[in-house]
Amino acid sequence: MEFLPGKGKAVHGDCTALVLPALSIGNVGQLAVDLLVSTLRAERIGFLDDPNVLPCVGNDAYGPVPSGELALPLEAYDSPSNAATLVQQRSPVVKGMMIEFAKNLADFAVSSGKKHIVVLSSLDFGRWQRIDTSSGLQTYYLSSSSSDGSDDQCEQFGWKRLPEFNPDQRCWKYLSTLAEGGNAAQEGLPAEDDLEEDDYYPSLPFAALFSFFKAKGLKVTCLLCYCSEGDNMSDAFHLAEAALKLLGVRTNSSGHGGDWIIPYSWKTLYGPPPDISIF
C-alpha cells in the first residue's frame, strides 16, 4: 500500500486517531465515514493505492458543484482540530485478499504515527441473537484493551461488547496467528461454503482489520451495529455519533461538529435527510 499525498499535503502529525470503515451489509461504515468527513470539514490530503482494492471512480461526494475532484477507492482526510485522520473506502477488496489488505493498512497506520484505530462496520440483523430494541439502536463494540474484547470507556457509554467474540474460536485464532506473523495453515480458515455459525463474525472484514491492527500494538476499537439492506441513514448517524463520542469530539455552532453536515452524495441517493442533530 502506498500513500499518495495531494500537492503540498501530508498526514498531519497531530492526527493520532484513524477512523475507517469495514465494508459489510448496508454499507453503514462507509456512510458513517462520509458523514464524519463532511461534518468535521476534514481536508482530503491524498489517496492510498493498494492492489487488493477494486478500482472505481466517481464525482466529488461532498460538494454540490462538480469541481473536477474525482472520488477514488481509498481516500485519506485529516481533521487536525480533532486529531483524527479518516480513510474512506469506496470499493470492495478483491475476493480472497482481505488478509493482505488488512496487513497493508496496519503497516500504513504504524508508518503514519497512528495510536488509536476506530473501525466502523455493520452486522447482519438476521443473525442478532439477543434482540432488545427497548432503548433504540444498540452500539456493540470490540476492543483490543483486554483479551476478552472489553473496554471500560465503551462500557461507560452504555455500549455492549460483542458477545460472540471468542479469541479461542478457530477463525479468530487463525486471524491472530496470521497477524502475529505465524505460519497458520491455509486450511485454518474454512471456505465460504463451509462456514459454521461461530465463523460468521471472524469472517467479516472488521475482524481481519481488528486482528492486524492489534498485532501492531495499536489500540483498536470496532464500533458495530446490526442492520439490514436498504436505507441505512439512521444507522450511519448512530455509528458516526458513537465515533465522535469515543474520540471526545464535542459539538458547537461554528461547524467543527455542530449539527450534521449531510454529504451531497446522500442527498442524491436518499433525498432530504431526517431531522437529527448530534448528542
Short mmCIF file of N, CA, C and O in Angstrom, two decimals, residues 66-198:
data_model
loop_
_atom_site.label_atom_id
_atom_site.label_comp_id
_atom_site.label_asym_id
_atom_site.label_seq_id
_atom_site.Cartn_x
_atom_site.Cartn_y
_atom_site.Cartn_z
N PRO A 66 -19.83 20.20 -9.40
CA PRO A 66 -18.68 19.44 -9.89
C PRO A 66 -17.44 20.33 -9.99
O PRO A 66 -17.47 21.37 -10.64
N SER A 67 -16.37 19.92 -9.31
CA SER A 67 -15.17 20.75 -9.28
C SER A 67 -13.99 20.06 -9.94
O SER A 67 -12.87 20.59 -9.91
N GLY A 68 -14.21 18.90 -10.49
CA GLY A 68 -13.12 18.17 -11.13
C GLY A 68 -12.33 17.32 -10.17
O GLY A 68 -11.34 16.70 -10.57
N GLU A 69 -12.74 17.25 -8.90
CA GLU A 69 -12.06 16.40 -7.92
C GLU A 69 -12.75 15.04 -7.90
O GLU A 69 -13.87 14.92 -7.43
N LEU A 70 -12.06 14.06 -8.40
CA LEU A 70 -12.66 12.73 -8.51
C LEU A 70 -12.56 11.97 -7.19
O LEU A 70 -11.60 12.11 -6.45
N ALA A 71 -13.57 11.16 -6.93
CA ALA A 71 -13.54 10.26 -5.78
C ALA A 71 -12.94 8.94 -6.23
O ALA A 71 -13.34 8.38 -7.25
N LEU A 72 -11.96 8.43 -5.46
CA LEU A 72 -11.24 7.22 -5.80
C LEU A 72 -11.43 6.16 -4.71
O LEU A 72 -12.02 6.46 -3.66
N PRO A 73 -10.95 4.92 -4.92
CA PRO A 73 -11.27 3.83 -3.99
C PRO A 73 -10.86 4.06 -2.54
O PRO A 73 -11.60 3.71 -1.63
N LEU A 74 -9.68 4.62 -2.29
CA LEU A 74 -9.21 4.84 -0.93
C LEU A 74 -8.72 6.28 -0.80
O LEU A 74 -7.74 6.66 -1.43
N GLU A 75 -9.42 7.07 0.01
CA GLU A 75 -9.08 8.47 0.19
C GLU A 75 -8.76 8.75 1.65
O GLU A 75 -9.38 8.17 2.55
N ALA A 76 -7.80 9.63 1.89
CA ALA A 76 -7.41 10.00 3.26
C ALA A 76 -7.75 11.46 3.51
O ALA A 76 -7.48 12.33 2.68
N TYR A 77 -8.37 11.71 4.66
CA TYR A 77 -8.78 13.05 5.07
C TYR A 77 -8.23 13.33 6.47
O TYR A 77 -8.20 12.44 7.31
N ASP A 78 -7.82 14.56 6.70
CA ASP A 78 -7.32 14.95 8.03
C ASP A 78 -8.22 16.00 8.65
O ASP A 78 -8.72 16.91 7.97
N SER A 79 -8.42 15.87 9.95
CA SER A 79 -9.12 16.88 10.76
C SER A 79 -8.20 17.20 11.95
O SER A 79 -8.38 16.65 13.04
N PRO A 80 -7.20 18.08 11.75
CA PRO A 80 -6.22 18.36 12.81
C PRO A 80 -6.84 18.87 14.10
O PRO A 80 -6.37 18.54 15.19
N SER A 81 -7.92 19.64 14.01
CA SER A 81 -8.55 20.18 15.22
C SER A 81 -9.15 19.07 16.08
O SER A 81 -9.38 19.26 17.28
N ASN A 82 -9.41 17.92 15.47
CA ASN A 82 -9.95 16.78 16.20
C ASN A 82 -8.95 15.62 16.30
O ASN A 82 -9.30 14.53 16.74
N ALA A 83 -7.70 15.89 15.89
CA ALA A 83 -6.60 14.91 15.98
C ALA A 83 -6.93 13.60 15.29
O ALA A 83 -6.56 12.53 15.76
N ALA A 84 -7.64 13.67 14.16
CA ALA A 84 -8.10 12.45 13.51
C ALA A 84 -7.84 12.46 12.01
O ALA A 84 -7.98 13.48 11.34
N THR A 85 -7.45 11.30 11.51
CA THR A 85 -7.40 11.03 10.08
C THR A 85 -8.55 10.08 9.76
O THR A 85 -8.83 9.15 10.52
N LEU A 86 -9.22 10.33 8.65
CA LEU A 86 -10.32 9.46 8.22
C LEU A 86 -9.97 8.88 6.87
O LEU A 86 -9.54 9.61 5.96
N VAL A 87 -10.11 7.57 6.73
CA VAL A 87 -9.90 6.91 5.45
C VAL A 87 -11.25 6.40 4.96
O VAL A 87 -11.95 5.68 5.68
N GLN A 88 -11.58 6.78 3.73
CA GLN A 88 -12.83 6.30 3.14
C GLN A 88 -12.50 5.25 2.10
O GLN A 88 -11.62 5.44 1.25
N GLN A 89 -13.20 4.12 2.14
CA GLN A 89 -13.05 3.05 1.18
C GLN A 89 -14.31 2.96 0.35
O GLN A 89 -15.39 2.68 0.87
N ARG A 90 -14.20 3.17 -0.96
CA ARG A 90 -15.38 3.26 -1.81
C ARG A 90 -15.62 2.01 -2.66
O ARG A 90 -16.64 1.94 -3.35
N SER A 91 -14.73 1.06 -2.64
CA SER A 91 -14.95 -0.16 -3.41
C SER A 91 -14.43 -1.35 -2.60
O SER A 91 -13.59 -1.19 -1.71
N PRO A 92 -14.94 -2.54 -2.87
CA PRO A 92 -14.59 -3.70 -2.04
C PRO A 92 -13.19 -4.23 -2.32
O PRO A 92 -12.56 -3.93 -3.34
N VAL A 93 -12.74 -5.04 -1.38
CA VAL A 93 -11.46 -5.75 -1.53
C VAL A 93 -11.67 -6.93 -2.47
O VAL A 93 -12.73 -7.57 -2.48
N VAL A 94 -10.66 -7.21 -3.28
CA VAL A 94 -10.71 -8.37 -4.17
C VAL A 94 -10.96 -9.62 -3.33
O VAL A 94 -10.37 -9.80 -2.26
N LYS A 95 -11.83 -10.50 -3.81
CA LYS A 95 -12.17 -11.69 -3.06
C LYS A 95 -10.92 -12.52 -2.75
O LYS A 95 -10.11 -12.79 -3.62
N GLY A 96 -10.80 -12.88 -1.50
CA GLY A 96 -9.67 -13.69 -1.07
C GLY A 96 -8.45 -12.89 -0.66
O GLY A 96 -7.45 -13.49 -0.24
N MET A 97 -8.50 -11.55 -0.74
CA MET A 97 -7.32 -10.73 -0.47
C MET A 97 -7.49 -9.84 0.77
O MET A 97 -6.72 -8.92 0.99
N MET A 98 -8.49 -10.14 1.60
CA MET A 98 -8.73 -9.30 2.77
C MET A 98 -7.57 -9.34 3.76
O MET A 98 -7.23 -8.32 4.38
N ILE A 99 -6.93 -10.49 3.90
CA ILE A 99 -5.79 -10.60 4.82
C ILE A 99 -4.66 -9.67 4.39
O ILE A 99 -4.08 -8.94 5.20
N GLU A 100 -4.33 -9.68 3.11
CA GLU A 100 -3.26 -8.82 2.59
C GLU A 100 -3.62 -7.35 2.75
O GLU A 100 -2.78 -6.52 3.10
N PHE A 101 -4.89 -7.03 2.48
CA PHE A 101 -5.33 -5.64 2.63
C PHE A 101 -5.21 -5.18 4.07
O PHE A 101 -4.73 -4.08 4.35
N ALA A 102 -5.66 -6.01 5.01
CA ALA A 102 -5.58 -5.65 6.43
C ALA A 102 -4.13 -5.46 6.86
O ALA A 102 -3.80 -4.52 7.61
N LYS A 103 -3.24 -6.33 6.40
CA LYS A 103 -1.82 -6.19 6.71
C LYS A 103 -1.27 -4.86 6.19
O LYS A 103 -0.54 -4.14 6.90
N ASN A 104 -1.59 -4.54 4.95
CA ASN A 104 -1.09 -3.30 4.36
C ASN A 104 -1.62 -2.06 5.08
O ASN A 104 -0.90 -1.08 5.28
N LEU A 105 -2.89 -2.11 5.45
CA LEU A 105 -3.49 -0.96 6.12
C LEU A 105 -2.88 -0.78 7.52
O LEU A 105 -2.67 0.35 7.98
N ALA A 106 -2.59 -1.89 8.19
CA ALA A 106 -1.95 -1.81 9.50
C ALA A 106 -0.55 -1.21 9.38
O ALA A 106 -0.12 -0.41 10.21
N ASP A 107 0.17 -1.59 8.33
CA ASP A 107 1.50 -1.01 8.10
C ASP A 107 1.41 0.49 7.87
O ASP A 107 2.24 1.26 8.37
N PHE A 108 0.40 0.92 7.11
CA PHE A 108 0.21 2.36 6.89
C PHE A 108 -0.08 3.08 8.20
O PHE A 108 0.46 4.16 8.45
N ALA A 109 -0.92 2.50 9.03
CA ALA A 109 -1.27 3.14 10.31
C ALA A 109 -0.03 3.34 11.17
O ALA A 109 0.15 4.40 11.79
N VAL A 110 0.82 2.34 11.22
CA VAL A 110 2.05 2.45 12.02
C VAL A 110 2.99 3.50 11.44
O VAL A 110 3.52 4.36 12.16
N SER A 111 3.19 3.46 10.13
CA SER A 111 4.14 4.39 9.49
C SER A 111 3.68 5.83 9.57
O SER A 111 4.50 6.75 9.51
N SER A 112 2.36 6.05 9.70
CA SER A 112 1.84 7.41 9.78
C SER A 112 1.61 7.87 11.21
O SER A 112 1.01 8.92 11.44
N GLY A 113 2.07 7.09 12.18
CA GLY A 113 2.05 7.53 13.58
C GLY A 113 0.71 7.42 14.28
O GLY A 113 0.47 8.12 15.27
N LYS A 114 -0.16 6.52 13.83
CA LYS A 114 -1.47 6.39 14.47
C LYS A 114 -1.36 5.61 15.79
O LYS A 114 -0.54 4.70 15.92
N LYS A 115 -2.19 5.99 16.75
CA LYS A 115 -2.19 5.36 18.06
C LYS A 115 -3.50 4.63 18.36
O LYS A 115 -3.51 3.63 19.07
N HIS A 116 -4.60 5.17 17.85
CA HIS A 116 -5.91 4.59 18.13
C HIS A 116 -6.66 4.44 16.81
O HIS A 116 -6.83 5.41 16.06
N ILE A 117 -7.10 3.23 16.52
CA ILE A 117 -7.83 2.93 15.29
C ILE A 117 -9.29 2.69 15.64
O ILE A 117 -9.60 1.90 16.54
N VAL A 118 -10.19 3.36 14.93
CA VAL A 118 -11.62 3.19 15.13
C VAL A 118 -12.22 2.64 13.83
O VAL A 118 -12.18 3.30 12.79
N VAL A 119 -12.72 1.42 13.91
CA VAL A 119 -13.29 0.74 12.74
C VAL A 119 -14.80 0.76 12.86
O VAL A 119 -15.36 0.33 13.88
N LEU A 120 -15.48 1.24 11.83
CA LEU A 120 -16.94 1.33 11.82
C LEU A 120 -17.50 0.29 10.86
O LEU A 120 -17.11 0.24 9.69
N SER A 121 -18.43 -0.54 11.36
CA SER A 121 -18.97 -1.58 10.49
C SER A 121 -20.35 -2.01 10.96
O SER A 121 -20.82 -1.59 12.03
N SER A 122 -20.98 -2.84 10.16
CA SER A 122 -22.34 -3.30 10.45
C SER A 122 -22.38 -4.82 10.42
O SER A 122 -21.52 -5.49 9.86
N LEU A 123 -23.42 -5.35 11.06
CA LEU A 123 -23.63 -6.78 11.17
C LEU A 123 -25.03 -7.13 10.68
O LEU A 123 -25.94 -6.30 10.74
N ASP A 124 -25.20 -8.34 10.21
CA ASP A 124 -26.46 -8.78 9.63
C ASP A 124 -27.53 -8.92 10.72
O ASP A 124 -27.40 -9.72 11.64
N PHE A 125 -28.59 -8.13 10.59
CA PHE A 125 -29.68 -8.15 11.57
C PHE A 125 -30.27 -9.56 11.72
O PHE A 125 -30.74 -9.94 12.79
N GLY A 126 -30.21 -10.33 10.65
CA GLY A 126 -30.77 -11.67 10.69
C GLY A 126 -30.03 -12.62 11.62
O GLY A 126 -30.54 -13.69 11.96
N ARG A 127 -28.82 -12.23 12.06
CA ARG A 127 -28.04 -13.06 12.96
C ARG A 127 -28.07 -12.53 14.40
O ARG A 127 -27.34 -13.02 15.25
N TRP A 128 -28.88 -11.52 14.66
CA TRP A 128 -28.95 -10.95 16.00
C TRP A 128 -29.67 -11.93 16.92
O TRP A 128 -30.85 -12.23 16.76
N GLN A 129 -28.94 -12.43 17.92
CA GLN A 129 -29.48 -13.46 18.79
C GLN A 129 -30.23 -12.90 20.00
O GLN A 129 -31.16 -13.51 20.50
N ARG A 130 -29.80 -11.73 20.47
CA ARG A 130 -30.40 -11.16 21.69
C ARG A 130 -31.00 -9.81 21.34
O ARG A 130 -30.42 -8.76 21.59
N ILE A 131 -32.17 -9.82 20.77
CA ILE A 131 -32.80 -8.61 20.28
C ILE A 131 -33.45 -7.83 21.42
O ILE A 131 -34.27 -8.36 22.16
N ASP A 132 -33.03 -6.58 21.57
CA ASP A 132 -33.61 -5.69 22.58
C ASP A 132 -33.67 -4.29 22.00
O ASP A 132 -32.66 -3.60 21.92
N THR A 133 -34.84 -3.91 21.53
CA THR A 133 -34.99 -2.59 20.91
C THR A 133 -35.61 -1.58 21.86
O THR A 133 -36.03 -0.50 21.45
N SER A 134 -35.65 -1.90 23.15
CA SER A 134 -36.30 -1.01 24.12
C SER A 134 -35.59 0.33 24.23
O SER A 134 -36.20 1.34 24.56
N SER A 135 -34.28 0.35 23.97
CA SER A 135 -33.52 1.60 24.07
C SER A 135 -33.07 2.10 22.71
O SER A 135 -32.11 2.88 22.61
N GLY A 136 -33.74 1.66 21.65
CA GLY A 136 -33.39 2.11 20.31
C GLY A 136 -32.21 1.34 19.76
O GLY A 136 -31.91 0.22 20.19
N LEU A 137 -31.52 1.93 18.80
CA LEU A 137 -30.38 1.27 18.19
C LEU A 137 -29.29 1.02 19.24
O LEU A 137 -28.99 1.89 20.05
N GLN A 138 -28.72 -0.15 19.20
CA GLN A 138 -27.70 -0.53 20.18
C GLN A 138 -26.32 -0.52 19.52
O GLN A 138 -26.15 -1.03 18.41
N THR A 139 -25.35 0.07 20.20
CA THR A 139 -23.97 0.04 19.73
C THR A 139 -23.25 -1.13 20.37
O THR A 139 -23.27 -1.29 21.60
N TYR A 140 -22.64 -1.95 19.55
CA TYR A 140 -21.78 -3.01 20.03
C TYR A 140 -20.33 -2.61 19.74
O TYR A 140 -20.06 -1.81 18.84
N TYR A 141 -19.41 -3.18 20.50
CA TYR A 141 -18.02 -2.82 20.30
C TYR A 141 -17.13 -4.03 20.50
O TYR A 141 -17.51 -5.03 21.11
N LEU A 142 -15.91 -3.91 20.00
CA LEU A 142 -14.86 -4.89 20.25
C LEU A 142 -13.58 -4.09 20.41
O LEU A 142 -13.24 -3.26 19.55
N SER A 143 -12.86 -4.31 21.49
CA SER A 143 -11.69 -3.50 21.81
C SER A 143 -10.46 -4.38 22.03
O SER A 143 -10.57 -5.51 22.52
N SER A 144 -9.31 -3.84 21.71
CA SER A 144 -8.04 -4.53 21.96
C SER A 144 -7.53 -4.27 23.37
O SER A 144 -6.45 -4.74 23.74
N SER A 145 -8.28 -3.52 24.17
CA SER A 145 -7.81 -3.14 25.50
C SER A 145 -7.66 -4.32 26.44
O SER A 145 -6.91 -4.26 27.41
N SER A 146 -8.41 -5.40 26.19
CA SER A 146 -8.32 -6.58 27.03
C SER A 146 -8.50 -7.83 26.18
O SER A 146 -9.01 -7.76 25.06
N SER A 147 -8.09 -8.95 26.71
CA SER A 147 -8.12 -10.19 25.93
C SER A 147 -9.52 -10.64 25.56
O SER A 147 -9.72 -11.31 24.55
N ASP A 148 -10.52 -10.25 26.36
CA ASP A 148 -11.89 -10.65 26.05
C ASP A 148 -12.63 -9.62 25.21
O ASP A 148 -13.83 -9.76 24.96
N GLY A 149 -11.92 -8.58 24.76
CA GLY A 149 -12.52 -7.58 23.88
C GLY A 149 -13.26 -6.46 24.58
O GLY A 149 -13.87 -5.61 23.93
N SER A 150 -13.24 -6.43 25.92
CA SER A 150 -13.99 -5.41 26.66
C SER A 150 -13.16 -4.15 26.85
O SER A 150 -11.93 -4.15 26.73
N ASP A 151 -13.83 -3.05 27.18
CA ASP A 151 -13.18 -1.77 27.38
C ASP A 151 -14.03 -0.94 28.33
O ASP A 151 -15.24 -0.78 28.12
N ASP A 152 -13.42 -0.40 29.38
CA ASP A 152 -14.16 0.33 30.41
C ASP A 152 -14.83 1.58 29.85
O ASP A 152 -15.98 1.89 30.20
N GLN A 153 -14.13 2.31 28.97
CA GLN A 153 -14.71 3.53 28.41
C GLN A 153 -15.95 3.22 27.59
O GLN A 153 -16.97 3.90 27.70
N CYS A 154 -15.88 2.19 26.78
CA CYS A 154 -17.04 1.81 25.97
C CYS A 154 -18.21 1.39 26.85
O CYS A 154 -19.38 1.71 26.55
N GLU A 155 -17.92 0.69 27.94
CA GLU A 155 -18.97 0.29 28.85
C GLU A 155 -19.63 1.50 29.51
O GLU A 155 -20.85 1.53 29.73
N GLN A 156 -18.84 2.54 29.80
CA GLN A 156 -19.38 3.75 30.40
C GLN A 156 -20.34 4.47 29.46
O GLN A 156 -21.26 5.16 29.90
N PHE A 157 -20.11 4.31 28.16
CA PHE A 157 -21.02 4.90 27.18
C PHE A 157 -22.31 4.10 27.04
O PHE A 157 -23.22 4.50 26.32
N GLY A 158 -22.38 2.95 27.71
CA GLY A 158 -23.57 2.12 27.60
C GLY A 158 -23.54 1.17 26.43
O GLY A 158 -24.56 0.54 26.10
N TRP A 159 -22.39 1.02 25.79
CA TRP A 159 -22.26 0.10 24.68
C TRP A 159 -22.03 -1.31 25.19
O TRP A 159 -21.58 -1.51 26.31
N LYS A 160 -22.32 -2.30 24.36
CA LYS A 160 -22.19 -3.70 24.74
C LYS A 160 -21.07 -4.37 23.95
O LYS A 160 -21.00 -4.23 22.73
N ARG A 161 -20.22 -5.08 24.68
CA ARG A 161 -19.19 -5.85 23.99
C ARG A 161 -19.85 -6.91 23.12
O ARG A 161 -20.85 -7.51 23.51
N LEU A 162 -19.32 -7.10 21.93
CA LEU A 162 -19.86 -8.11 21.03
C LEU A 162 -19.80 -9.47 21.71
O LEU A 162 -18.71 -10.03 21.90
N PRO A 163 -20.93 -10.03 22.11
CA PRO A 163 -20.90 -11.25 22.93
C PRO A 163 -20.37 -12.46 22.18
O PRO A 163 -19.91 -13.42 22.79
N GLU A 164 -20.42 -12.42 20.85
CA GLU A 164 -19.98 -13.58 20.06
C GLU A 164 -18.46 -13.63 19.90
O GLU A 164 -17.94 -14.59 19.32
N PHE A 165 -17.76 -12.60 20.38
CA PHE A 165 -16.29 -12.64 20.25
C PHE A 165 -15.70 -13.69 21.18
O PHE A 165 -15.95 -13.68 22.38
N ASN A 166 -14.93 -14.57 20.60
CA ASN A 166 -14.27 -15.63 21.38
C ASN A 166 -12.87 -15.82 20.81
O ASN A 166 -12.70 -16.42 19.74
N PRO A 167 -11.84 -15.30 21.49
CA PRO A 167 -10.48 -15.38 20.94
C PRO A 167 -9.97 -16.80 20.77
O PRO A 167 -8.97 -17.01 20.07
N ASP A 168 -10.64 -17.78 21.39
CA ASP A 168 -10.23 -19.18 21.25
C ASP A 168 -10.95 -19.90 20.12
O ASP A 168 -10.65 -21.07 19.84
N GLN A 169 -11.92 -19.23 19.49
CA GLN A 169 -12.63 -19.84 18.38
C GLN A 169 -11.67 -19.97 17.18
O GLN A 169 -10.76 -19.17 16.99
N ARG A 170 -11.87 -21.00 16.35
CA ARG A 170 -10.86 -21.35 15.35
C ARG A 170 -10.51 -20.23 14.38
O ARG A 170 -9.33 -20.02 14.06
N CYS A 171 -11.49 -19.46 13.90
CA CYS A 171 -11.20 -18.42 12.93
C CYS A 171 -10.54 -17.20 13.58
O CYS A 171 -9.66 -16.57 12.99
N TRP A 172 -10.96 -16.87 14.79
CA TRP A 172 -10.30 -15.77 15.50
C TRP A 172 -8.84 -16.13 15.77
O TRP A 172 -7.94 -15.30 15.64
N LYS A 173 -8.60 -17.38 16.18
CA LYS A 173 -7.23 -17.82 16.44
C LYS A 173 -6.40 -17.80 15.15
O LYS A 173 -5.23 -17.43 15.16
N TYR A 174 -7.02 -18.20 14.05
CA TYR A 174 -6.34 -18.19 12.76
C TYR A 174 -5.92 -16.77 12.38
O TYR A 174 -4.76 -16.54 11.98
N LEU A 175 -6.83 -15.83 12.52
CA LEU A 175 -6.50 -14.43 12.20
C LEU A 175 -5.39 -13.91 13.10
O LEU A 175 -4.47 -13.22 12.64
N SER A 176 -5.48 -14.22 14.38
CA SER A 176 -4.47 -13.76 15.33
C SER A 176 -3.09 -14.32 14.98
O SER A 176 -2.08 -13.60 15.02
N THR A 177 -3.04 -15.60 14.63
CA THR A 177 -1.76 -16.23 14.29
C THR A 177 -1.16 -15.59 13.04
O THR A 177 0.04 -15.29 12.99
N LEU A 178 -1.98 -15.36 12.02
CA LEU A 178 -1.50 -14.70 10.80
C LEU A 178 -1.00 -13.29 11.10
O LEU A 178 0.07 -12.89 10.62
N ALA A 179 -1.77 -12.54 11.86
CA ALA A 179 -1.42 -11.15 12.14
C ALA A 179 -0.12 -11.04 12.91
O ALA A 179 0.64 -10.08 12.76
N GLU A 180 0.16 -12.03 13.75
CA GLU A 180 1.38 -12.01 14.55
C GLU A 180 2.56 -12.64 13.84
O GLU A 180 3.64 -12.82 14.43
N GLY A 181 2.37 -12.96 12.56
CA GLY A 181 3.48 -13.47 11.76
C GLY A 181 3.68 -14.96 11.82
O GLY A 181 4.69 -15.48 11.36
N GLY A 182 2.72 -15.70 12.37
CA GLY A 182 2.82 -17.15 12.46
C GLY A 182 2.51 -17.80 11.13
O GLY A 182 1.94 -17.19 10.22
N ASN A 183 2.87 -19.05 11.01
CA ASN A 183 2.63 -19.81 9.78
C ASN A 183 1.37 -20.65 9.92
O ASN A 183 1.41 -21.87 10.00
N ALA A 184 0.24 -19.96 9.98
CA ALA A 184 -1.03 -20.67 10.09
C ALA A 184 -1.32 -21.40 8.79
O ALA A 184 -1.12 -20.87 7.70
N ALA A 185 -1.77 -22.61 8.92
CA ALA A 185 -2.09 -23.38 7.71
C ALA A 185 -3.28 -22.75 7.00
O ALA A 185 -4.22 -22.27 7.62
N GLN A 186 -3.25 -22.75 5.69
CA GLN A 186 -4.32 -22.13 4.91
C GLN A 186 -5.67 -22.75 5.22
O GLN A 186 -6.70 -22.09 5.20
N GLU A 187 -5.66 -24.07 5.54
CA GLU A 187 -6.94 -24.71 5.83
C GLU A 187 -7.51 -24.28 7.17
O GLU A 187 -8.60 -24.69 7.55
N GLY A 188 -6.77 -23.45 7.92
CA GLY A 188 -7.28 -22.98 9.20
C GLY A 188 -8.50 -22.09 9.05
O GLY A 188 -9.29 -21.95 9.98
N LEU A 189 -8.66 -21.47 7.88
CA LEU A 189 -9.83 -20.64 7.63
C LEU A 189 -10.74 -21.38 6.66
O LEU A 189 -10.35 -21.65 5.52
N PRO A 190 -11.94 -21.74 7.06
CA PRO A 190 -12.81 -22.55 6.20
C PRO A 190 -13.27 -21.78 4.98
O PRO A 190 -13.32 -20.55 4.97
N ALA A 191 -13.61 -22.52 3.93
CA ALA A 191 -14.16 -21.92 2.73
C ALA A 191 -15.51 -21.30 3.05
O ALA A 191 -16.18 -21.67 4.03
N GLU A 192 -15.92 -20.37 2.20
CA GLU A 192 -17.17 -19.65 2.45
C GLU A 192 -18.35 -20.60 2.61
O GLU A 192 -19.22 -20.40 3.46
N ASP A 193 -18.38 -21.64 1.81
CA ASP A 193 -19.49 -22.59 1.86
C ASP A 193 -19.45 -23.48 3.10
O ASP A 193 -20.44 -24.14 3.43
N ASP A 194 -18.29 -23.50 3.78
CA ASP A 194 -18.13 -24.37 4.94
C ASP A 194 -18.21 -23.61 6.26
O ASP A 194 -17.94 -24.18 7.33
N LEU A 195 -18.58 -22.33 6.21
CA LEU A 195 -18.64 -21.54 7.43
C LEU A 195 -19.73 -22.04 8.35
O LEU A 195 -20.86 -22.30 7.92
N GLU A 196 -19.40 -22.18 9.62
CA GLU A 196 -20.38 -22.55 10.62
C GLU A 196 -20.90 -21.29 11.31
O GLU A 196 -20.41 -20.18 11.06
N GLU A 197 -21.87 -21.45 12.19
CA GLU A 197 -22.48 -20.30 12.85
C GLU A 197 -21.44 -19.45 13.57
O GLU A 197 -21.45 -18.22 13.49
N ASP A 198 -20.51 -20.10 14.26
CA ASP A 198 -19.49 -19.37 15.03
C ASP A 198 -18.45 -18.69 14.15
O ASP A 198 -17.67 -17.87 14.63
#
